[in-house]
JSON list of C-alpha atoms in Angstrom, two decimals:
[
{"chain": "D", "resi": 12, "resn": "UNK", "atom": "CA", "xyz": [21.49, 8.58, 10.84]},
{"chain": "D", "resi": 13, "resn": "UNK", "atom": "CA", "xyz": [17.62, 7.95, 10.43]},
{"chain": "D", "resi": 14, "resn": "UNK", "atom": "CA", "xyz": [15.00, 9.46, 13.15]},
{"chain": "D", "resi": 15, "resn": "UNK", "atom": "CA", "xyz": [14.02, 6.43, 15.67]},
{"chain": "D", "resi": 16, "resn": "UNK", "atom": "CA", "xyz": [11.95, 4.85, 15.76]},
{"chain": "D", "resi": 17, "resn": "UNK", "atom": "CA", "xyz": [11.59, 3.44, 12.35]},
{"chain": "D", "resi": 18, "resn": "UNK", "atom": "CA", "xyz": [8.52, 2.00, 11.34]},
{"chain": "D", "resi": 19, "resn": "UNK", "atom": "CA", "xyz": [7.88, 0.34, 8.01]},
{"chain": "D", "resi": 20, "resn": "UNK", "atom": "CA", "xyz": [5.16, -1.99, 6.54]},
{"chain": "D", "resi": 21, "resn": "UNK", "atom": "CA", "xyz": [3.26, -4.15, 3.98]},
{"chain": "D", "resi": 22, "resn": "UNK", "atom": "CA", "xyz": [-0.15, -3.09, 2.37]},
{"chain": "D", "resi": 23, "resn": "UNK", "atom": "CA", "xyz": [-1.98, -5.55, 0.12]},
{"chain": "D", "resi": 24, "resn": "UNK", "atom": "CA", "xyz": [-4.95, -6.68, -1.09]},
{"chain": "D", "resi": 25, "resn": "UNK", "atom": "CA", "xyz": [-5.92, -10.28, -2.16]},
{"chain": "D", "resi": 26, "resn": "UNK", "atom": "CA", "xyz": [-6.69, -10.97, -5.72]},
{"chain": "D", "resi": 27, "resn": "UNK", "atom": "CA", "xyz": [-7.33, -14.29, -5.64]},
{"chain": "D", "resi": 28, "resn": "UNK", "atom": "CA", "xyz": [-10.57, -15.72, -6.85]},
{"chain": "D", "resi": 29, "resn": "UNK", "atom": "CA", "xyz": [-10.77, -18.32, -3.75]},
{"chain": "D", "resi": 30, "resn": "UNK", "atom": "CA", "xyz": [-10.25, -18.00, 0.30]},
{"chain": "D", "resi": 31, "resn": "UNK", "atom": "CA", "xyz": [-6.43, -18.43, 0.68]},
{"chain": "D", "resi": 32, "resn": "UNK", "atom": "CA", "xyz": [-5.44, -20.82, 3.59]},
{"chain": "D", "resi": 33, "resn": "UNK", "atom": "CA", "xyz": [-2.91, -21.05, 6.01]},
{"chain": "D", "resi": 34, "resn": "UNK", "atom": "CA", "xyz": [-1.45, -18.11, 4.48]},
{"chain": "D", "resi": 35, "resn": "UNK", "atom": "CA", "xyz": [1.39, -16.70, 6.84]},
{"chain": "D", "resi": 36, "resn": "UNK", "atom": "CA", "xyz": [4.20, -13.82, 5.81]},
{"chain": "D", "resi": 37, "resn": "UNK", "atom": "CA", "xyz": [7.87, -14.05, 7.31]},
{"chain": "D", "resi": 38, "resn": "UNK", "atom": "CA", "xyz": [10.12, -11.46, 7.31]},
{"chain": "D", "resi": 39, "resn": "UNK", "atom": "CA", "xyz": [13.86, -11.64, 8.58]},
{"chain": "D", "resi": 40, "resn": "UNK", "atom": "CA", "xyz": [14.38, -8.10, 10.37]},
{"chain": "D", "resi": 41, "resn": "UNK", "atom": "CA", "xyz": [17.14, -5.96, 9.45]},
{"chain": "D", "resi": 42, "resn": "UNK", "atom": "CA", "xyz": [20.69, -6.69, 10.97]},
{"chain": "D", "resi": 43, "resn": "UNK", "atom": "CA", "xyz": [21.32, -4.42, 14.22]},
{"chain": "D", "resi": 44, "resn": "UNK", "atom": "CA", "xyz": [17.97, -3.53, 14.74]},
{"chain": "D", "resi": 45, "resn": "UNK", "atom": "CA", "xyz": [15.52, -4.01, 18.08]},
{"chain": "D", "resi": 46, "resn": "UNK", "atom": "CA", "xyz": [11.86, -4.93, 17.47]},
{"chain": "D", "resi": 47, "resn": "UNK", "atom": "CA", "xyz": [9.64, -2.04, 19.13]},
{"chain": "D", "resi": 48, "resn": "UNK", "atom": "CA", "xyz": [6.49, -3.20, 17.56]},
{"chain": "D", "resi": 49, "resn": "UNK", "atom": "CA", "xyz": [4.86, -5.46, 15.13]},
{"chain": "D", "resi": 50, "resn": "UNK", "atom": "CA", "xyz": [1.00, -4.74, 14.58]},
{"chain": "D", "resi": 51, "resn": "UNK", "atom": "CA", "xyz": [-0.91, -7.22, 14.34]},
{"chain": "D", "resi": 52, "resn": "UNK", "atom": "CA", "xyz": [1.30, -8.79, 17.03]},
{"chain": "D", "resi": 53, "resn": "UNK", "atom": "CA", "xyz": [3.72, -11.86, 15.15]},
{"chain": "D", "resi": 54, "resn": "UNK", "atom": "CA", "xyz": [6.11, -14.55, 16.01]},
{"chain": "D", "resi": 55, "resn": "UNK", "atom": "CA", "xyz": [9.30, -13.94, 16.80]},
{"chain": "D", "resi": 56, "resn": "UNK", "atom": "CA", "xyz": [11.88, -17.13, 16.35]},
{"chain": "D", "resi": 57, "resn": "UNK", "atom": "CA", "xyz": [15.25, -14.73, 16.93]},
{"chain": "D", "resi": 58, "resn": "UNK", "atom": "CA", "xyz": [15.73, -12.35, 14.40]},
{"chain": "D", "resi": 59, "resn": "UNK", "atom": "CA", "xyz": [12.28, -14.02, 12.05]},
{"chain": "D", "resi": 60, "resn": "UNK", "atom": "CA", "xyz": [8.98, -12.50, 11.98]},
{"chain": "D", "resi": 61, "resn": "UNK", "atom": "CA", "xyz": [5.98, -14.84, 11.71]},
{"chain": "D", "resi": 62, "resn": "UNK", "atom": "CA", "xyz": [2.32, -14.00, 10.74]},
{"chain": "D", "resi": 63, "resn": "UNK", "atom": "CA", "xyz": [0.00, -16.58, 10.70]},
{"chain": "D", "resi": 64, "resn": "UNK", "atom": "CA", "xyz": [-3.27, -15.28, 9.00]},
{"chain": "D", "resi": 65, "resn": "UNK", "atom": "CA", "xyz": [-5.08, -18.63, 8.48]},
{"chain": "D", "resi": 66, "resn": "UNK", "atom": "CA", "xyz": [-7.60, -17.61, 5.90]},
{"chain": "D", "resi": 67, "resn": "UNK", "atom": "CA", "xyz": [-7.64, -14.62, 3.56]},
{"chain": "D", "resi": 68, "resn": "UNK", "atom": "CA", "xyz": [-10.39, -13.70, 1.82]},
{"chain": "D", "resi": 69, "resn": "UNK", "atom": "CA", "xyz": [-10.84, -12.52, -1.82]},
{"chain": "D", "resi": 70, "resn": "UNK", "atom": "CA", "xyz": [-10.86, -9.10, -1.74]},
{"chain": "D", "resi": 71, "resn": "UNK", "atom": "CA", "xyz": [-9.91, -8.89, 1.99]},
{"chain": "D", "resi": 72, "resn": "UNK", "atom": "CA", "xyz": [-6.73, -6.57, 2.61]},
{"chain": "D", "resi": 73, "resn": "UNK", "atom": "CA", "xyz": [-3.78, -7.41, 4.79]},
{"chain": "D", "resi": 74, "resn": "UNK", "atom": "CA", "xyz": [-1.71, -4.91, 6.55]},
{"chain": "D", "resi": 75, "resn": "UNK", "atom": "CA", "xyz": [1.69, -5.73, 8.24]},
{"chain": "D", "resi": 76, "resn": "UNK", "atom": "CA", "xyz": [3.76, -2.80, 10.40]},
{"chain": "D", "resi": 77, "resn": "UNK", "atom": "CA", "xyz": [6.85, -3.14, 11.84]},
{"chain": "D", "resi": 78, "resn": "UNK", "atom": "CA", "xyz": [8.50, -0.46, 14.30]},
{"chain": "D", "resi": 79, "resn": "UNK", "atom": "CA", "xyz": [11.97, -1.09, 15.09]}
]
């Protein structure tokens, strides 16, 4: 069995050559899990993370974590 919590995440950095919009990432959480922690704070719609970002920058870097 893993050590709890678990915490797990997204790093990246935006290539594109114009400001992104309305850019948002979902993620469906693992099955039999219980959401500790999601930095920055998201959505929740059941078992469905939501993070609405708006506008992304070229160059600008995003990072998701997720502590279950």
């Amino acid at each position: 069995m893993a050590d709890l919590p678990l915490v797990y995440g997204l790093e990246a950095k935006v290539l594109l050559p114009r400001p992104a919009f309305n850019f948002k990432v979902e993620h469906d959480l693992p099955p039999n899990v219980t959401l500790l922690e999601a930095k920055p704070r998201a959505t929740i719609v059941g078992e469905h993370l939501i993070w609405n970002f708006g506008r992304l920058d070229p160059g600008q870097e995003l990072r998701l974590q997720v502590v279950v």
